[in-house]
Amino acid sequence: MSTDTPNAESKPPKLSAVEKIKDESRFLLGTIGTELVEPSDHFNKDNLQLLKFHGTYQQDDRDLRAQAKKAGGGKAFSMMVRCRIPGGRMTSDQLLAQLDICDQLGNATLKITTRQTLQIHGILKSDLQKTIRRINDMQLSTLAACGDVNRNIMCCPAKRVGSVHADLEKLTDELTFALAPQTPAYHELWLTDDETGEKTLQGGGEVVEPLYGPRYLPRKFKIGIALPEDNCIDIYTQDIGFLAVVRNDKIIGYNVLVGGGMGTTPSAKKTFPALGKRMAFVAPEQAVEVAKAILKVQRDYGNREDRKVARMKYLVANWGVEKFRRAVEEYFGGPLADCTEDDVTEFDDHMGWQEQGDGKWSYGLNIENGRLYDNENHQLKACLRAICHQFKTELRMTGHQSIIVTDIDPADKDKLISIIKEHRVPTTEETSTVRRWSIACVALPTCGLAITESERRLPTIIDQLEQPLAKLGLDKERFTLRMTGCPNGCARPYNADLALVGKAKDKYTVFAGGGWLGHRLAYVYKDLVSDDTVIDELVGIFAAFKANREGNESLGDFCARVGREDLETLAATAPRP
Ligand code: SRM
Ligand code: SF4
């Protein structure tokens, strides 16, 4: 290490409680096996931390809490099970299997997440092993879907012929493989039959986790891979972003961004959302080793005492990107080149029909907030089942919680649309622009950290925005609208054109001035806006935009240009629709 790179050993460690749990867990085994065979309907505290690494969270239905308390009962516990589906790519059979699991063992819904994967809610503890096993039977995994490890890697989901997209997907798969935890605990807990439940770690050799070590990372870790003309995976919000540098239709390398992240705790000033910083250019064959080097820097120097500031973005912010890069170079074993000037220029959500370049077509179907369910209005699950049975093609999930059906012959395009319509699911073309470009996190009733509604509230907010937007002539205007039920930022609100972030009961912070390109942080427009005035606040912003925009500037660019105070004044005086 160079002299101005702090030495890992010089740090006197006063480990956080979670660090101790990881350290003593025998590589994530803990006593999960014993608890699994016990009749209790929930797991105890320490194992809850370890279960995350296996892709599952213990939750309770918060809608039922008060009722249960009144009746003298306890919480209605269940497990959320999240898959790891790199780049969101899955087969029709895999989606069909997930739909079966959610119907038979879960709460009959599936959630497409903001990181291109699937979550099942409402799994009983007694069905957990069966659920994880069935997911693995379909060649999917839940290992490292959550926890202090590298999570599901995001990659542009567009299906295109040619080396560019093939290389993006190859890198996604190589990174997934190279950064996967190696512990045999996952296999032993979920994929072997052992009636006793007592587990002792088998196999693994001397070094069970050569990359992570016994304490894994200080915190969760996220990677995204994008093209400059298509930042659909929000590269500036990732711990590591690989931005492809393309010359003559070939990827010649990647500009590597480090230290992005959204989560913040407003009461803790030391926390903040951050955009990734441009660190270095790497050749394609260096990318995996550089990712490993970055991960090792975070592993050895990231904060293990205070989980609030343990994400890599704080290390990058504390050191500055130059010093961080020098540490990466030391682990990598050589100097890295400077970034090229290539940066993000567009964001394609891949909705509607797109040509793949091989004579076939992909259709992006907008899924409102990623929730797949059937009700009296539409049969979304049944629709996807019918599509899977009919076409048996590959499906891809987007970072905006939607789904792309690939490999459709031109002759079958009408058939696909008629299946969608038969199930009364709105096609992308029938979906308003504001709805199409919106996303919301899960929040209530399953998320234990939710302060307000999000996924269940945003659709009705949009219902009330559609008419005013049309009256202002802004109904075709593209802007990202993102909502979260707390400041953790699971729908990446802090770089959107507009965002609502749950702050107190039925009160939101309104953010403005980010943008659909995702390369600028938004500012707090107004805090603690109550639910019954939030529509009025948003319509005020639209009216100000309509009356004062310059040329073709986007909503986010307009809000960033005028700034918070002027935006407030303009919103108060602009003619309302
Ligand atoms: Fe998230 C915690 C849901 C993407 C930042 N997130 C949670 C938990 C597990 C709540 C908990 O800790 O008890 C939520 C489970 C809710 C539920 O009922 O299912 C949850 N996060 C989600 C998902 C499902 C939202 C969605 O509706 O799609 C997303 C799953 C992604 C995946 O497939 O892996 C999800 N979470 C994100 C993102 C967006 C992203 O990664 O692109 C972020 C912001 C980016 C980032 O990481 O900085 C995000 N989630 C957080 C945080 C704040 C982390 C921080 O650095 O402060 C937490 C809380 C924590 O870790 O302490 C959190
Ligand atoms: Fe839960 Fe908050 Fe994430 Fe929404 S943003 S899913 S409320 S942790």
XYZ file of C-alpha atoms and ligand atoms in Angstrom:
648
model
C 0.000 0.000 0.000
C 1.209 3.529 -0.677
C 1.809 5.716 2.316
C -1.318 7.826 1.923
C -3.538 4.761 1.677
C -4.662 3.908 5.205
C -3.515 0.525 6.357
C -6.410 -1.826 7.135
C -4.576 -3.190 10.171
C -4.060 0.245 11.719
C -7.813 0.662 12.258
C -8.846 -0.421 15.750
C -12.028 -2.325 14.991
C -15.069 -1.779 17.213
C -17.333 -3.967 15.203
C -21.053 -3.422 14.785
C -23.367 -6.153 16.063
C -24.004 -7.447 12.542
C -20.257 -7.885 11.980
C -20.091 -10.187 14.997
C -23.067 -12.197 13.772
C -21.439 -12.686 10.380
C -18.079 -13.533 11.915
C -19.490 -16.191 14.215
C -21.910 -17.625 11.641
C -19.570 -20.240 10.143
C -19.956 -18.709 6.718
C -23.663 -17.903 6.919
C -24.765 -21.182 8.479
C -25.667 -19.835 11.921
C -28.365 -21.948 13.512
C -30.747 -21.525 10.599
C -30.953 -25.293 10.056
C -32.037 -25.908 13.640
C -34.612 -23.120 13.499
C -35.975 -24.396 10.207
C -37.194 -27.631 11.771
C -38.621 -25.964 14.854
C -42.404 -25.422 14.890
C -42.193 -21.650 15.563
C -43.634 -19.427 12.812
C -40.634 -17.089 12.804
C -36.825 -16.963 13.096
C -34.804 -15.372 15.885
C -32.755 -12.210 15.658
C -29.255 -13.343 14.670
C -30.412 -15.733 11.982
C -32.498 -12.945 10.438
C -29.303 -11.156 9.454
C -27.853 -14.336 7.938
C -31.040 -15.270 6.101
C -30.679 -12.107 3.992
C -27.549 -13.539 2.363
C -29.651 -16.562 1.413
C -32.117 -14.207 -0.310
C -34.890 -14.022 2.242
C -36.275 -11.477 4.730
C -38.645 -12.063 7.582
C -41.608 -9.681 7.431
C -45.072 -9.323 8.889
C -48.244 -8.008 7.296
C -48.440 -4.487 8.729
C -52.094 -4.151 7.697
C -52.890 -6.898 10.190
C -50.783 -5.653 13.117
C -53.437 -3.586 14.915
C -56.142 -6.180 14.384
C -53.913 -8.984 15.662
C -52.902 -6.937 18.698
C -56.526 -6.216 19.501
C -57.334 -9.906 19.269
C -54.413 -10.605 21.617
C -52.388 -12.344 18.885
C -48.866 -11.760 17.593
C -47.561 -10.574 14.257
C -48.585 -12.356 11.043
C -45.066 -13.482 10.063
C -44.047 -14.515 6.592
C -40.907 -14.503 4.439
C -40.081 -12.490 1.342
C -37.933 -14.510 -1.059
C -35.884 -12.641 -3.649
C -34.163 -14.252 -6.638
C -30.926 -13.340 -8.291
C -31.588 -12.996 -12.031
C -28.564 -11.279 -13.607
C -29.608 -8.644 -16.150
C -33.238 -9.714 -15.608
C -32.972 -12.518 -18.200
C -35.179 -15.577 -17.649
C -36.912 -18.282 -19.641
C -40.662 -18.689 -19.983
C -40.434 -21.859 -17.861
C -38.682 -19.938 -15.104
C -41.402 -17.285 -15.008
C -44.112 -19.949 -15.072
C -42.444 -21.692 -12.123
C -42.278 -18.441 -10.164
C -45.935 -17.758 -10.876
C -46.793 -21.245 -9.621
C -44.774 -20.716 -6.435
C -46.399 -17.367 -5.674
C -49.851 -18.895 -6.202
C -49.218 -22.087 -4.254
C -46.947 -20.878 -1.436
C -46.948 -17.060 -1.479
C -49.496 -14.265 -1.456
C -50.494 -14.862 -5.105
C -48.503 -11.875 -6.404
C -45.017 -11.488 -7.835
C -43.011 -8.260 -7.703
C -40.582 -7.250 -10.436
C -38.009 -5.255 -8.513
C -36.101 -2.113 -9.436
C -33.004 -4.311 -9.895
C -34.523 -6.531 -12.597
C -35.406 -9.510 -10.477
C -38.437 -11.173 -8.865
C -39.647 -11.268 -5.293
C -42.281 -13.496 -3.762
C -43.997 -12.274 -0.611
C -45.996 -14.158 2.006
C -44.051 -17.436 2.216
C -44.589 -19.200 5.526
C -41.473 -20.228 7.409
C -42.592 -23.850 7.123
C -42.568 -23.502 3.313
C -39.277 -21.628 3.025
C -37.033 -24.565 2.242
C -39.511 -25.913 -0.307
C -39.712 -22.476 -1.958
C -35.955 -21.996 -2.257
C -35.537 -25.533 -3.504
C -38.172 -25.062 -6.195
C -36.460 -21.857 -7.324
C -33.144 -23.725 -7.587
C -34.838 -26.563 -9.457
C -35.497 -23.969 -12.175
C -31.774 -23.063 -12.385
C -32.314 -19.803 -10.546
C -30.828 -18.900 -7.180
C -31.626 -16.741 -4.200
C -28.057 -16.741 -2.831
C -26.719 -13.164 -2.564
C -30.019 -11.610 -3.647
C -29.775 -9.671 -0.342
C -27.050 -9.331 2.332
C -23.617 -7.737 2.557
C -22.397 -9.110 -0.762
C -22.597 -8.252 -4.425
C -26.319 -8.272 -5.325
C -28.169 -8.894 -8.578
C -26.139 -7.282 -11.356
C -28.119 -4.893 -13.528
C -27.546 -4.771 -17.276
C -29.402 -3.233 -20.197
C -32.123 -5.829 -20.923
C -32.607 -5.035 -24.617
C -32.259 -8.060 -26.873
C -30.145 -7.077 -29.885
C -27.970 -9.021 -32.291
C -24.341 -7.965 -32.505
C -21.311 -8.035 -30.278
C -22.185 -4.987 -28.169
C -25.141 -6.490 -26.306
C -23.523 -9.938 -26.296
C -20.484 -8.424 -24.551
C -22.634 -6.600 -21.985
C -24.393 -9.852 -21.122
C -21.125 -11.783 -21.027
C -19.657 -9.306 -18.550
C -22.822 -9.531 -16.420
C -22.490 -13.306 -16.231
C -18.743 -13.260 -15.614
C -19.089 -10.741 -12.786
C -21.986 -12.673 -11.266
C -19.864 -15.808 -11.238
C -16.657 -14.139 -10.041
C -18.310 -12.264 -7.163
C -20.664 -14.988 -5.929
C -20.236 -16.188 -2.342
C -18.705 -19.661 -2.184
C -20.045 -20.881 1.151
C -21.436 -24.430 1.076
C -23.980 -23.285 3.701
C -26.525 -22.395 0.998
C -26.471 -25.869 -0.492
C -26.528 -27.566 2.877
C -29.412 -25.546 4.259
C -31.744 -25.471 1.311
C -30.780 -28.175 -1.145
C -29.966 -31.246 0.958
C -32.301 -33.480 2.957
C -31.464 -33.691 6.630
C -34.294 -34.312 9.060
C -32.340 -33.209 12.148
C -31.799 -29.634 11.051
C -28.387 -29.563 12.716
C -25.786 -28.515 10.197
C -22.030 -28.477 10.289
C -20.314 -26.915 7.363
C -19.231 -29.605 4.888
C -16.665 -29.008 2.177
C -15.262 -25.641 1.202
C -11.636 -26.517 2.008
C -9.282 -24.262 3.918
C -10.502 -21.016 2.476
C -14.286 -21.036 2.287
C -14.678 -17.490 1.005
C -11.478 -16.470 -0.811
C -12.917 -13.151 -1.954
C -15.183 -12.120 0.906
C -13.594 -13.670 3.986
C -15.631 -14.600 7.084
C -17.239 -11.180 7.561
C -18.236 -10.633 3.965
C -18.590 -6.942 2.998
C -19.359 -4.108 5.401
C -22.667 -3.534 3.587
C -24.680 -4.373 0.467
C -22.885 -3.915 -2.869
C -24.379 -3.199 -6.294
C -23.128 -3.245 -9.878
C -24.740 -1.988 -13.091
C -23.644 -2.147 -16.732
C -24.928 0.355 -19.298
C -24.429 1.911 -22.703
C -24.014 5.696 -23.050
C -27.083 5.940 -25.293
C -29.094 3.743 -22.953
C -28.783 4.373 -19.230
C -31.847 2.269 -18.422
C -30.147 0.688 -15.409
C -29.296 3.988 -13.714
C -25.534 3.647 -13.711
C -24.857 6.641 -11.449
C -26.661 4.986 -8.520
C -24.502 1.843 -8.373
C -21.504 1.044 -6.144
C -19.755 0.168 -9.414
C -21.031 1.305 -12.789
C -19.520 -0.044 -16.004
C -20.300 2.349 -18.849
C -19.417 0.726 -22.188
C -17.136 2.665 -24.513
C -18.071 1.704 -28.070
C -16.055 2.373 -31.213
C -17.025 1.019 -34.655
C -19.793 -1.140 -33.132
C -17.395 -2.815 -30.703
C -16.966 -2.387 -26.951
C -13.338 -1.348 -26.500
C -13.644 -0.982 -22.739
C -15.609 0.577 -19.896
C -15.545 3.818 -17.984
C -15.792 2.683 -14.371
C -17.857 4.753 -11.950
C -17.593 4.158 -8.208
C -19.477 5.111 -5.072
C -23.061 5.700 -6.171
C -25.922 4.970 -3.785
C -29.309 6.313 -2.789
C -30.028 5.454 0.848
C -30.117 8.236 3.398
C -31.444 8.838 6.888
C -32.579 12.488 7.058
C -31.988 12.678 10.828
C -28.373 11.497 10.417
C -26.476 14.288 8.668
C -23.564 11.949 7.974
C -25.719 10.036 5.454
C -26.503 11.185 1.910
C -27.384 9.966 -1.573
C -24.421 10.076 -3.940
C -23.832 9.740 -7.652
C -21.063 7.471 -8.858
C -17.743 9.185 -9.595
C -15.863 8.512 -12.818
C -12.747 6.601 -11.759
C -10.926 4.926 -14.658
C -11.143 3.292 -18.061
C -10.635 -0.467 -18.195
C -10.231 -2.828 -21.145
C -12.886 -5.577 -21.389
C -10.419 -8.238 -20.206
C -9.593 -6.148 -17.098
C -13.181 -5.547 -16.000
C -13.673 -8.555 -13.715
C -10.316 -8.152 -11.965
C -10.919 -4.431 -11.471
C -14.354 -5.173 -9.988
C -12.706 -7.630 -7.593
C -10.083 -5.036 -6.672
C -12.775 -2.423 -5.937
C -14.715 -4.910 -3.854
C -11.556 -5.749 -1.882
C -10.895 -2.077 -1.159
C -14.413 -1.775 0.249
C -13.982 -5.093 2.104
C -10.774 -3.938 3.790
C -11.401 -0.215 4.306
C -15.191 0.148 4.408
C -16.676 1.090 7.761
C -17.544 -1.950 9.880
C -18.418 -0.023 12.990
C -21.414 2.034 11.895
C -23.727 0.463 9.315
C -25.258 3.839 8.528
C -22.029 4.901 6.805
C -20.756 1.501 5.701
C -21.675 1.688 2.003
C -18.755 2.202 -0.376
C -20.033 5.675 -1.320
C -18.867 6.956 2.086
C -15.381 5.537 1.578
C -15.188 7.178 -1.861
C -16.506 10.452 -0.444
C -14.069 10.386 2.510
C -10.996 9.512 0.498
C -11.824 11.307 -2.742
C -11.828 9.400 -6.009
C -8.091 9.794 -6.710
C -7.013 8.151 -3.486
C -9.679 5.483 -3.927
C -8.324 4.770 -7.417
C -4.781 4.403 -6.107
C -5.980 1.787 -3.620
C -7.818 -0.053 -6.408
C -4.664 0.021 -8.547
C -2.684 -1.548 -5.713
C -5.127 -4.431 -5.392
C -5.390 -4.743 -9.162
C -1.614 -4.773 -9.510
C -1.068 -1.988 -11.994
C -2.061 1.491 -13.113
C -5.442 2.162 -14.692
C -6.125 4.502 -17.602
C -8.211 7.658 -17.279
C -11.878 7.625 -18.322
C -12.684 8.562 -21.905
C -15.093 11.459 -22.313
C -18.009 9.070 -23.050
C -20.944 9.666 -20.712
C -24.654 8.872 -20.589
C -26.731 10.531 -23.317
C -30.086 8.697 -23.377
C -32.413 6.347 -21.510
C -34.502 3.844 -23.467
C -37.137 2.088 -21.350
C -37.556 -0.589 -24.055
C -41.349 -0.434 -23.873
C -43.476 -1.221 -26.935
C -42.171 -2.894 -30.109
C -38.425 -2.870 -30.830
C -36.562 -4.649 -33.623
C -33.828 -7.024 -32.487
C -31.831 -6.965 -35.714
C -32.389 -10.657 -36.515
C -35.810 -10.252 -38.104
C -37.518 -10.778 -34.726
C -39.125 -8.290 -32.374
C -39.243 -7.598 -28.646
C -42.294 -6.156 -26.917
C -41.886 -4.208 -23.701
C -45.021 -4.490 -21.573
C -45.350 -1.827 -18.933
C -46.142 -3.365 -15.538
C -47.390 -0.783 -13.084
C -44.881 -0.754 -10.218
C -43.784 -4.237 -11.206
C -46.628 -5.986 -9.377
C -48.006 -9.063 -11.118
C -51.510 -9.951 -9.905
C -54.950 -10.857 -11.164
C -58.149 -9.092 -10.120
C -61.577 -8.296 -11.507
C -60.102 -5.571 -13.770
C -57.207 -7.406 -15.341
C -55.493 -10.794 -15.341
C -51.836 -9.911 -15.553
C -50.512 -13.220 -14.253
C -52.835 -15.172 -16.538
C -51.734 -12.958 -19.427
C -48.048 -13.705 -18.805
C -48.808 -17.398 -18.399
C -50.560 -17.389 -21.776
C -47.628 -15.534 -23.388
C -45.135 -18.009 -21.899
C -47.138 -21.024 -23.104
C -47.776 -19.576 -26.540
C -44.310 -18.246 -27.400
C -41.953 -20.052 -24.954
C -39.452 -17.223 -25.457
C -36.922 -15.510 -23.262
C -38.217 -12.708 -21.030
C -36.281 -9.808 -19.646
C -37.078 -7.528 -16.729
C -36.190 -3.861 -16.824
C -34.843 -1.579 -14.109
C -38.178 0.227 -14.324
C -40.040 -2.817 -13.008
C -41.420 -3.913 -16.378
C -41.027 -6.918 -18.661
C -39.846 -7.499 -22.234
C -41.077 -10.454 -24.289
C -38.357 -11.275 -26.826
C -38.010 -13.192 -30.098
C -41.449 -12.573 -31.559
C -41.832 -13.323 -35.285
C -43.340 -10.404 -37.226
C -46.270 -12.678 -38.093
C -47.017 -13.182 -34.372
C -47.071 -9.526 -33.329
C -50.875 -9.263 -33.519
C -51.260 -12.519 -31.602
C -49.190 -11.165 -28.712
C -51.212 -7.961 -28.539
C -54.486 -9.872 -28.643
C -53.388 -12.066 -25.704
C -52.638 -8.900 -23.734
C -56.008 -7.384 -24.621
C -57.929 -10.616 -23.959
C -56.697 -10.410 -20.373
C -57.713 -6.753 -20.186
C -54.132 -5.695 -19.489
C -53.350 -2.202 -20.831
C -50.807 -2.345 -23.635
C -47.842 -0.025 -23.401
C -49.410 2.119 -26.134
C -52.572 2.488 -24.012
C -50.569 3.495 -20.940
C -50.080 7.204 -20.290
C -46.532 8.539 -20.534
C -46.491 9.601 -16.879
C -47.519 6.094 -15.743
C -45.060 4.406 -18.079
C -42.146 6.415 -16.694
C -43.095 5.957 -13.034
C -41.907 3.398 -10.493
C -42.654 2.777 -6.834
C -41.081 0.625 -4.130
C -43.000 -2.054 -2.239
C -43.526 -0.149 1.055
C -46.695 -1.133 2.970
C -47.840 -3.666 3.958
C -44.734 -5.897 3.820
C -41.752 -3.565 4.147
C -40.769 -3.209 7.784
C -39.115 0.157 7.111
C -42.013 1.842 5.285
C -43.284 5.101 6.746
C -45.909 5.779 4.085
C -47.621 3.960 1.260
C -45.867 3.853 -2.085
C -46.737 1.065 -4.530
C -50.391 1.091 -3.413
C -50.657 4.893 -3.567
C -48.815 5.932 -6.733
C -51.412 4.545 -9.193
C -54.155 6.753 -7.727
C -51.849 9.772 -7.635
C -51.183 9.223 -11.335
C -54.935 8.875 -11.993
C -55.249 12.432 -10.713
C -52.256 13.776 -12.641
C -53.230 12.466 -16.070
C -55.975 15.008 -16.754
C -54.090 18.142 -15.668
C -51.065 16.976 -17.689
C -53.287 16.535 -20.761
C -54.873 19.961 -20.263
C -51.413 21.510 -20.098
C -50.432 19.670 -23.276
C -47.793 17.744 -21.341
C -49.326 14.294 -21.646
C -46.603 13.094 -24.053
C -43.816 14.642 -21.991
C -41.277 12.113 -20.713
C -40.183 12.536 -17.100
C -39.358 10.053 -14.384
C -41.716 10.044 -11.402
C -40.568 7.844 -8.564
C -42.071 7.122 -5.189
C -40.745 5.441 -2.069
C -42.316 4.810 1.296
C -39.216 5.961 3.190
C -35.890 7.718 2.530
C -33.980 4.475 1.838
C -34.635 5.143 -1.819
C -35.448 1.683 -3.222
C -37.048 3.227 -6.351
C -33.997 5.507 -6.842
C -35.884 8.756 -6.221
C -32.959 11.097 -5.699
C -31.910 11.382 -9.330
C -35.401 11.389 -10.898
C -37.149 14.354 -12.556
C -39.709 14.250 -9.740
C -40.001 12.104 -6.637
C -42.143 11.549 -3.574
C -40.365 10.098 -0.561
C -42.289 9.030 2.540
C -41.117 11.101 5.504
C -43.840 10.881 8.189
C -47.289 9.335 8.386
C -49.094 10.358 5.153
C -46.449 13.013 4.488
C -43.861 13.110 1.736
C -40.768 15.021 0.767
C -41.149 16.246 -2.825
C -37.884 16.141 -4.797
C -37.376 17.956 -8.110
C -34.530 18.693 -10.494
C -32.979 15.291 -11.145
C -33.643 13.900 -14.599
C -34.475 10.852 -16.675
C -30.803 10.575 -17.626
C -29.983 9.904 -13.984
C -26.769 11.938 -13.840
C -27.907 14.731 -11.522
C -29.193 14.699 -7.950
C -32.577 16.244 -7.237
C -33.158 18.863 -4.523
C -35.796 18.976 -1.806
C -38.585 21.061 -3.278
C -40.892 20.821 -0.269
C -40.786 18.730 2.867
C -43.608 17.104 4.815
C -46.207 17.626 2.102
C -49.397 15.966 3.259
C -51.056 13.341 1.139
C -54.130 15.470 0.481
C -52.102 18.359 -0.995
C -49.517 16.409 -2.927
C -51.449 16.436 -6.225
C -51.759 20.223 -6.019
C -48.004 20.579 -5.424
C -47.161 18.402 -8.414
C -49.652 20.140 -10.706
C -48.109 23.469 -9.633
C -44.703 22.232 -10.823
C -46.192 21.114 -14.143
C -47.920 24.475 -14.620
C -44.680 26.345 -13.877
C -42.862 24.128 -16.362
C -45.470 24.699 -19.066
C -45.390 28.470 -18.646
C -41.622 28.882 -18.303
C -39.767 26.070 -20.038
C -37.098 27.067 -22.536
C -37.222 25.287 -25.875
C -37.407 21.547 -25.463
C -35.872 21.400 -22.028
C -37.037 18.482 -19.912
C -38.950 18.824 -16.654
C -35.880 17.916 -14.627
C -33.643 20.328 -16.544
C -36.200 23.092 -16.037
C -36.454 22.459 -12.285
C -32.659 22.322 -11.997
C -32.265 25.567 -13.976
C -34.745 27.655 -11.989
C -33.855 26.199 -8.585
C -36.025 25.574 -5.553
C -37.077 29.084 -4.613
C -37.974 30.236 -8.106
C -39.778 26.987 -8.761
C -41.955 27.623 -5.736
C -42.740 31.181 -6.895
C -43.408 30.105 -10.474
C -45.647 27.266 -9.290
C -47.665 29.690 -7.188
C -48.228 32.100 -10.081
C -48.426 29.921 -13.199
C -51.895 29.482 -14.721
C -53.375 26.189 -13.493
C -55.098 23.817 -15.919
Fe -34.220 -1.690 -1.079
C -34.025 -2.154 2.264
C -37.039 -3.465 -1.192
C -33.952 -1.761 -4.419
C -31.942 0.894 -0.944
N -35.303 -2.701 0.308
C -35.027 -2.815 1.633
C -35.956 -3.830 2.298
C -35.286 -5.161 2.244
C -36.449 -3.454 3.715
C -35.662 -3.971 4.894
O -34.444 -3.809 4.951
O -36.317 -4.507 5.797
C -37.168 -3.755 1.328
C -38.053 -4.987 1.269
C -39.492 -4.556 1.014
C -40.406 -5.657 0.715
O -41.466 -5.769 1.387
O -40.182 -6.420 -0.193
C -36.468 -3.306 0.055
N -35.240 -2.561 -2.499
C -36.441 -3.180 -2.374
C -37.061 -3.478 -3.721
C -37.856 -4.784 -3.742
C -37.934 -2.280 -4.129
C -38.854 -2.508 -5.279
O -40.037 -2.238 -5.088
O -38.416 -2.933 -6.348
C -35.793 -3.481 -4.587
C -35.137 -4.816 -4.682
C -33.964 -4.775 -5.589
C -33.326 -6.092 -5.844
O -33.889 -6.842 -6.625
O -32.246 -6.363 -5.313
C -34.903 -2.538 -3.806
N -33.078 -0.679 -2.431
C -33.204 -0.800 -3.778
C -32.487 0.252 -4.427
C -32.426 0.518 -5.933
C -31.283 -0.182 -6.575
O -30.561 -0.966 -5.948
O -31.090 0.030 -7.761
C -31.922 1.032 -3.426
C -31.126 2.347 -3.628
C -29.772 2.127 -4.153
C -28.821 1.876 -3.026
O -28.670 0.720 -2.628
O -28.252 2.841 -2.524
C -32.295 0.425 -2.179
N -33.130 -0.817 0.419
C -32.310 0.265 0.273
C -31.837 0.661 1.562
C -30.849 1.831 1.857
C -29.448 1.375 1.725
C -28.469 2.423 2.170
O -27.374 2.449 1.638
O -28.769 3.200 3.070
C -32.428 -0.211 2.505
C -32.245 -0.204 4.027
C -30.938 -0.792 4.452
O -30.197 -1.403 3.683
O -30.645 -0.612 5.635
C -33.247 -1.117 1.743
Fe -39.244 -0.171 2.149
Fe -38.246 2.268 2.184
Fe -37.312 0.497 0.426
Fe -39.712 1.479 0.106
S -37.817 2.675 0.082
S -39.175 -0.714 -0.006
S -40.427 1.748 2.167
S -37.097 0.362 2.619
